[in-house]
Coordinates of C-alpha atoms in Angstrom, one line a residue:
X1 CA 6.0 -42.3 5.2
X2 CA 4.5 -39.7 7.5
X3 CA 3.1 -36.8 6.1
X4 CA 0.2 -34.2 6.2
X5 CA -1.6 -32.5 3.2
X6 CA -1.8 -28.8 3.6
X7 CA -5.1 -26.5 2.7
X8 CA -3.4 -26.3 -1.2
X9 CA -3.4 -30.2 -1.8
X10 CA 0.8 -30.5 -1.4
X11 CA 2.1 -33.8 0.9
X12 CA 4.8 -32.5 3.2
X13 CA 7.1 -35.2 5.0
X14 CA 8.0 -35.5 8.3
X15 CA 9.8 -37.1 11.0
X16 CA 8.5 -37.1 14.5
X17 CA 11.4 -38.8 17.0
X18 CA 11.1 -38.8 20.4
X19 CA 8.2 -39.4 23.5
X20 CA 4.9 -38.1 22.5
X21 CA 4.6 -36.2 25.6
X22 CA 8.5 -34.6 25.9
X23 CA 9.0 -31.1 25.1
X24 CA 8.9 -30.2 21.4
X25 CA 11.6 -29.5 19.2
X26 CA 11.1 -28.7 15.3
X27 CA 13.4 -28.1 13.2
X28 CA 13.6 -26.2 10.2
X29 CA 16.1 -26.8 7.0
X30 CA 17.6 -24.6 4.9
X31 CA 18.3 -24.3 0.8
X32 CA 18.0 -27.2 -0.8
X33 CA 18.3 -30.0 1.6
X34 CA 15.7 -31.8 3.5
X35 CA 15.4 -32.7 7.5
X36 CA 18.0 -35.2 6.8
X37 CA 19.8 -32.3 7.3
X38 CA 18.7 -31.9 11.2
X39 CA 20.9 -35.2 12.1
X40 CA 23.1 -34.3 14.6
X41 CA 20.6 -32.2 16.6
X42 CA 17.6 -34.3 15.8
X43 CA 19.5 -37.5 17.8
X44 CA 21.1 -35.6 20.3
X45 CA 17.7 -33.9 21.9
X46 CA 16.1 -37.2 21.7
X47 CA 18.7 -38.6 23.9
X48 CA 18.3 -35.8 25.8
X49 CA 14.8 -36.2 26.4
X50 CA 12.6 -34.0 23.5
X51 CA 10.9 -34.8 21.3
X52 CA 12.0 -33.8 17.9
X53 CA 10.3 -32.7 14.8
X54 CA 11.4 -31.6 10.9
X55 CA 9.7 -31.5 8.0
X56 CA 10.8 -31.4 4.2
X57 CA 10.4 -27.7 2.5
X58 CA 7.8 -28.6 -0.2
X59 CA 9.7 -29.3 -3.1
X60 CA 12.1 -30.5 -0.9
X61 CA 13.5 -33.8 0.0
X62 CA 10.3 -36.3 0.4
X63 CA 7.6 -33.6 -0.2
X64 CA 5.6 -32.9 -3.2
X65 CA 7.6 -31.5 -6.3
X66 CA 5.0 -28.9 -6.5
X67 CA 5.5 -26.4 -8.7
X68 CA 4.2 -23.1 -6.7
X69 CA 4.5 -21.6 -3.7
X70 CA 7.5 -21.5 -3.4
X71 CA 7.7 -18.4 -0.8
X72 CA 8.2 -17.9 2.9
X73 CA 4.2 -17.5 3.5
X74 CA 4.0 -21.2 2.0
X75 CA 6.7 -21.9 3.7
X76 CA 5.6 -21.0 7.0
X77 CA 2.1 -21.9 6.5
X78 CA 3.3 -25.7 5.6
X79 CA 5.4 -25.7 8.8
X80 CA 2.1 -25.2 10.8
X81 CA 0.1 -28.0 9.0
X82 CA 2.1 -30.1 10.8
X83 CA 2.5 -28.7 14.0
X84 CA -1.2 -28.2 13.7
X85 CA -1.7 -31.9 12.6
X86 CA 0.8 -33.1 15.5
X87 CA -0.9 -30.5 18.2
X88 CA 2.6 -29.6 19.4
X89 CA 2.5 -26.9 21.7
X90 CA 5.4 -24.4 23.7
X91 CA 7.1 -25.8 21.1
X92 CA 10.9 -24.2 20.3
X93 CA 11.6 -24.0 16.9
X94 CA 14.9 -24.1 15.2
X95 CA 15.8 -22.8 11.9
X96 CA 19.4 -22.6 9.7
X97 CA 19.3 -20.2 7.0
X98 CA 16.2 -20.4 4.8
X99 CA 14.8 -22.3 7.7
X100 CA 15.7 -19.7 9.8
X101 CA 13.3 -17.6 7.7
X102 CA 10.8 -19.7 7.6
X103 CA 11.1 -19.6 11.4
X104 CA 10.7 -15.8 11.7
X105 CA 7.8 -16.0 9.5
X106 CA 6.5 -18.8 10.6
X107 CA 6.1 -17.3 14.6
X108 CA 5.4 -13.5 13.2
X109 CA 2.2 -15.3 11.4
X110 CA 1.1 -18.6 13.6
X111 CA 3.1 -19.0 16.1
X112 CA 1.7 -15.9 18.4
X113 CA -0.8 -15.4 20.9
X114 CA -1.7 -19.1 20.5
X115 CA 0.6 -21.0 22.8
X116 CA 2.1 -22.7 20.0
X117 CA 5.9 -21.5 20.7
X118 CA 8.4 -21.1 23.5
X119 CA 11.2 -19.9 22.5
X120 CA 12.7 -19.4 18.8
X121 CA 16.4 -20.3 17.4
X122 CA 17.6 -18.9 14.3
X123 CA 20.9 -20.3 13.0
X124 CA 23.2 -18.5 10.5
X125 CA 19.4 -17.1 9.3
X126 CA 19.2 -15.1 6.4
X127 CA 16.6 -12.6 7.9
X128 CA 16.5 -9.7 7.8
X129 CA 17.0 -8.9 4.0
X130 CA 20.2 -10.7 2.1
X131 CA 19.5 -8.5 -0.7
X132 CA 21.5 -5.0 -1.2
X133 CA 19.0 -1.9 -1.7
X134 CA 18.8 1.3 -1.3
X135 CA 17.8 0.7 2.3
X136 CA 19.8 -2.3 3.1
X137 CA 23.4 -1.3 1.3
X138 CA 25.2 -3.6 3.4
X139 CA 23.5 -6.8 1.7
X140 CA 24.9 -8.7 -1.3
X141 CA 24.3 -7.5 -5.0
X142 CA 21.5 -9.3 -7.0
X143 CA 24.6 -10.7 -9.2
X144 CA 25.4 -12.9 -6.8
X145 CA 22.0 -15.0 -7.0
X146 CA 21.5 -14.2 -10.1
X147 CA 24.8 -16.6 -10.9
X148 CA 23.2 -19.2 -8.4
X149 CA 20.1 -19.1 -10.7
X150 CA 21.9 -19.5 -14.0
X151 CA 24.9 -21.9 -11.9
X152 CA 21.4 -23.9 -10.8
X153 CA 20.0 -24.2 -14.6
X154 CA 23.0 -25.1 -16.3
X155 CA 24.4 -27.7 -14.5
X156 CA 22.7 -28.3 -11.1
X157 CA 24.2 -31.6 -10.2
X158 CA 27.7 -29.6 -10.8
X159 CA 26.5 -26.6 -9.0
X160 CA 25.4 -29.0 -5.9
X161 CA 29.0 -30.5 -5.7
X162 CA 30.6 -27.2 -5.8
X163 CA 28.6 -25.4 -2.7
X164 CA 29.5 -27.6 0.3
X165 CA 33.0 -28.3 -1.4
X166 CA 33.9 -24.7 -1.2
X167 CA 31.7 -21.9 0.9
X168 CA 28.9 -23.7 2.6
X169 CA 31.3 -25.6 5.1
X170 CA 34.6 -23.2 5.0
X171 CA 36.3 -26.3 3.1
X172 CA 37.7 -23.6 0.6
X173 CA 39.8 -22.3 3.5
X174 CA 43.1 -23.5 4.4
X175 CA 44.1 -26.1 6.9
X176 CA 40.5 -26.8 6.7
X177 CA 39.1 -30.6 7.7
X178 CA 37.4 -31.9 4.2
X179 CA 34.6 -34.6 4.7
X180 CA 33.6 -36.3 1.7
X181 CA 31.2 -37.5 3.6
X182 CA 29.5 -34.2 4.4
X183 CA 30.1 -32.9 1.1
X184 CA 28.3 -35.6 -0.7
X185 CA 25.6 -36.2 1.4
X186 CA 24.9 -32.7 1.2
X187 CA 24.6 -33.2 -2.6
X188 CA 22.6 -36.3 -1.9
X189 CA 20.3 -34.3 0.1
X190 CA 20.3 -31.1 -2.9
X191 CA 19.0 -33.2 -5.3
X192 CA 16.4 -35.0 -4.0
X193 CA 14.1 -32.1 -4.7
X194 CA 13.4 -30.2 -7.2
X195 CA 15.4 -28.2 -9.4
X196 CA 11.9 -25.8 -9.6
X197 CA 11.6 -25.7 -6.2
X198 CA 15.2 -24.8 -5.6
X199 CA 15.5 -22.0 -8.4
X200 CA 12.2 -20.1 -6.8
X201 CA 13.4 -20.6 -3.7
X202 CA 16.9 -18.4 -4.4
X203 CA 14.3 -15.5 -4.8
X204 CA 12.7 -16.3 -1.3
X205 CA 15.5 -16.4 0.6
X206 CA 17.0 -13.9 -0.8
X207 CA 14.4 -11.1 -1.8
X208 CA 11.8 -11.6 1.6
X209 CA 12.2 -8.4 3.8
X210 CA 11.6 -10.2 6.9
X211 CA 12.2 -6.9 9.4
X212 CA 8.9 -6.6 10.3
X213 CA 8.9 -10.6 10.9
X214 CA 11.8 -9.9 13.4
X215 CA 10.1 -6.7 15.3
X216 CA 7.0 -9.2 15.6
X217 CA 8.5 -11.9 17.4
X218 CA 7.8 -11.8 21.3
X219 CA 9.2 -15.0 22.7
X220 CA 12.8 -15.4 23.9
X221 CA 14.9 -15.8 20.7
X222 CA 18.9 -17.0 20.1
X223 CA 20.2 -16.3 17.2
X224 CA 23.6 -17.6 16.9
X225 CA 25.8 -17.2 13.7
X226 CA 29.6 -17.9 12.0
X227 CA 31.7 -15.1 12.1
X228 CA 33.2 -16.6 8.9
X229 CA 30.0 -17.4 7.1
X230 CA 30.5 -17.5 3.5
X231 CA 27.0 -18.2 2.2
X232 CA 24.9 -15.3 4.7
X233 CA 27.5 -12.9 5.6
X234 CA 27.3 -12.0 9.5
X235 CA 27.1 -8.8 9.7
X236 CA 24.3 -8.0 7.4
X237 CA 22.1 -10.7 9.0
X238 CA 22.6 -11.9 12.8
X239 CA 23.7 -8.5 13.6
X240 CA 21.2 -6.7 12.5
X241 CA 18.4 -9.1 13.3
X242 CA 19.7 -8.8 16.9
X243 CA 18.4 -5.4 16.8
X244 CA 15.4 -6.0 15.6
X245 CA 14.0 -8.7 18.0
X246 CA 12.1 -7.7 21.2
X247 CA 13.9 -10.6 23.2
X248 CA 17.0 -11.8 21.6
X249 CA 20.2 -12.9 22.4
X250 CA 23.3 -13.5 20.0
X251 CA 26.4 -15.7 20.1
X252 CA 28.8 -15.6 17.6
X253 CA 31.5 -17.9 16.4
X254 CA 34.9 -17.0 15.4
X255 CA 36.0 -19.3 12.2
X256 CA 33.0 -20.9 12.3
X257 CA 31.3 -21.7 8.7
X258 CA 27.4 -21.5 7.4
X259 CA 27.6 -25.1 8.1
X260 CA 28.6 -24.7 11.7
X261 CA 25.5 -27.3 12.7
X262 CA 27.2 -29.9 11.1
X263 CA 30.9 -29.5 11.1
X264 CA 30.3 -28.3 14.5
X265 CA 27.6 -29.8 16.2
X266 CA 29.9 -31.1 19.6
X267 CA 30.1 -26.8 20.1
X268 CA 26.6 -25.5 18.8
X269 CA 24.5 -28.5 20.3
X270 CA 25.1 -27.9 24.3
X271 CA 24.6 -24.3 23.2
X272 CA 21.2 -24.9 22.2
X273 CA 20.1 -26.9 24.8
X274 CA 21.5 -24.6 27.5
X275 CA 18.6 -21.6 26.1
X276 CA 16.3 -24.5 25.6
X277 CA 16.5 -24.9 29.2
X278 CA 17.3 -21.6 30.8

């Protein structure tokens, strides 16, 4: 399998679709799945013409189990081992959730002045700060991922079920479409990696003030989001990152779920690839 070995010894899987010499796409998956995740968008840009690129998270899908490092700075730093071992440049890179994240980090730290990226996308991203404090009183109690953490330790296999089959894709709300198919390959996906991996990572994505990330980033950025988002409420996130970013733009989507890239990907995938190409 394709990988690269970043400067701290861990293997990170990748996939790498697409003409050598189109424009780059990578793609960048959220909590806990892998680039399995990327699909829909990964074989529509090819037949469009990109190249496309995603990695797993490490401790994530195909990549190490390590047991450290599991922060956005690893994060962002194991994203550019292989960019840097694939030499894309003017890349765009796409992110959903954590992803998106790792994104923001990822071109606030390596992605700037050094021609690596063209434009960023961050999808139902949970920058800037999930977390409710004292200076971000619109995000969510530390309660709520406290129960993912003890959900996560007692029963993860149960825990992975229970996500996509209620919030993650909306299928908790009425008249909604259910795919089993969805819901268990998002499971599938969940617990490939590692339950370590996944229980450090609630603290990343949850606990990483990314504002300064967000005031960083330069290059043209869409950041589109799910007006019914369940799992990284809208208002607290998109809106405010919108605010933050130098050269944003942000679409919203009425009734649209966290999962939106999935159950959606006929409405969200044209959008994408009109800013790709604007």
């Amino acid at each position: 399998m394709p990988s690269v070995i970043t400067k701290d010894g861990v293997e990170i899987f990748y996939k790498d679709w697409g003409p050598k010499d189109a424009p780059p796409i990578v793609f960048h998956h959220g909590w806990p799945l892998s680039s399995d995740d990327w699909d829909a968008q990964m074989l529509f840009f090819v037949q469009n013409g990109y190249r496309a690129v995603a990695h797993d998270r490490r401790g994530h899908g195909r990549s190490t189990q390590v047991s450290d490092g599991h922060d956005m700075d690893h994060y962002a730093a194991d994203a550019f081992a292989v960019v840097e071992a694939l030499d894309l440049r003017n890349a765009i890179h796409i992110g959903h959730s954590t992803g998106g994240g790792e994104v923001a980090r990822y071109v606030a730290r390596h992605g700037q002045p050094a021609g690596r990226v063209a434009k960023a996308v961050l999808v139902s991203a949970v920058p800037p700060l999930m977390l409710k404090t004292a200076a971000n009183p619109g995000g969510l109690p530390i309660e709520i991922f406290d129960g993912f953490r003890a959900a996560l330790a007692a029963n993860r296999a149960q825990f992975f079920l229970d996500v996509p089959t209620g919030p993650f894709y909306g299928f908790n709300r009425p008249g909604a479409t259910i795919s089993q198919g969805v819901i268990e390959n998002w499971w599938r996906q969940g617990m490939m990696g590692s339950a370590k991996a996944h229980y450090d990572g609630i603290k990343a994505f949850s606990e990483t003030d990314q504002t300064e990330d967000l005031k960083a980033i330069t290059v043209p950025t869409l950041v589109l989001h799910g007006e019914d988002d369940q799992i990284v409420p809208i208002d607290d996130a998109a809106r405010l990152s919108i605010t933050l970013l130098k050269n944003g733009t942000l679409k919203t989507y009425p009734g649209f779920s966290h999962g939106m890239l999935t159950v959606n990907a006929a409405v969200i995938n044209p959008d994408l690839l009109a800013f790709i190409k604007a």
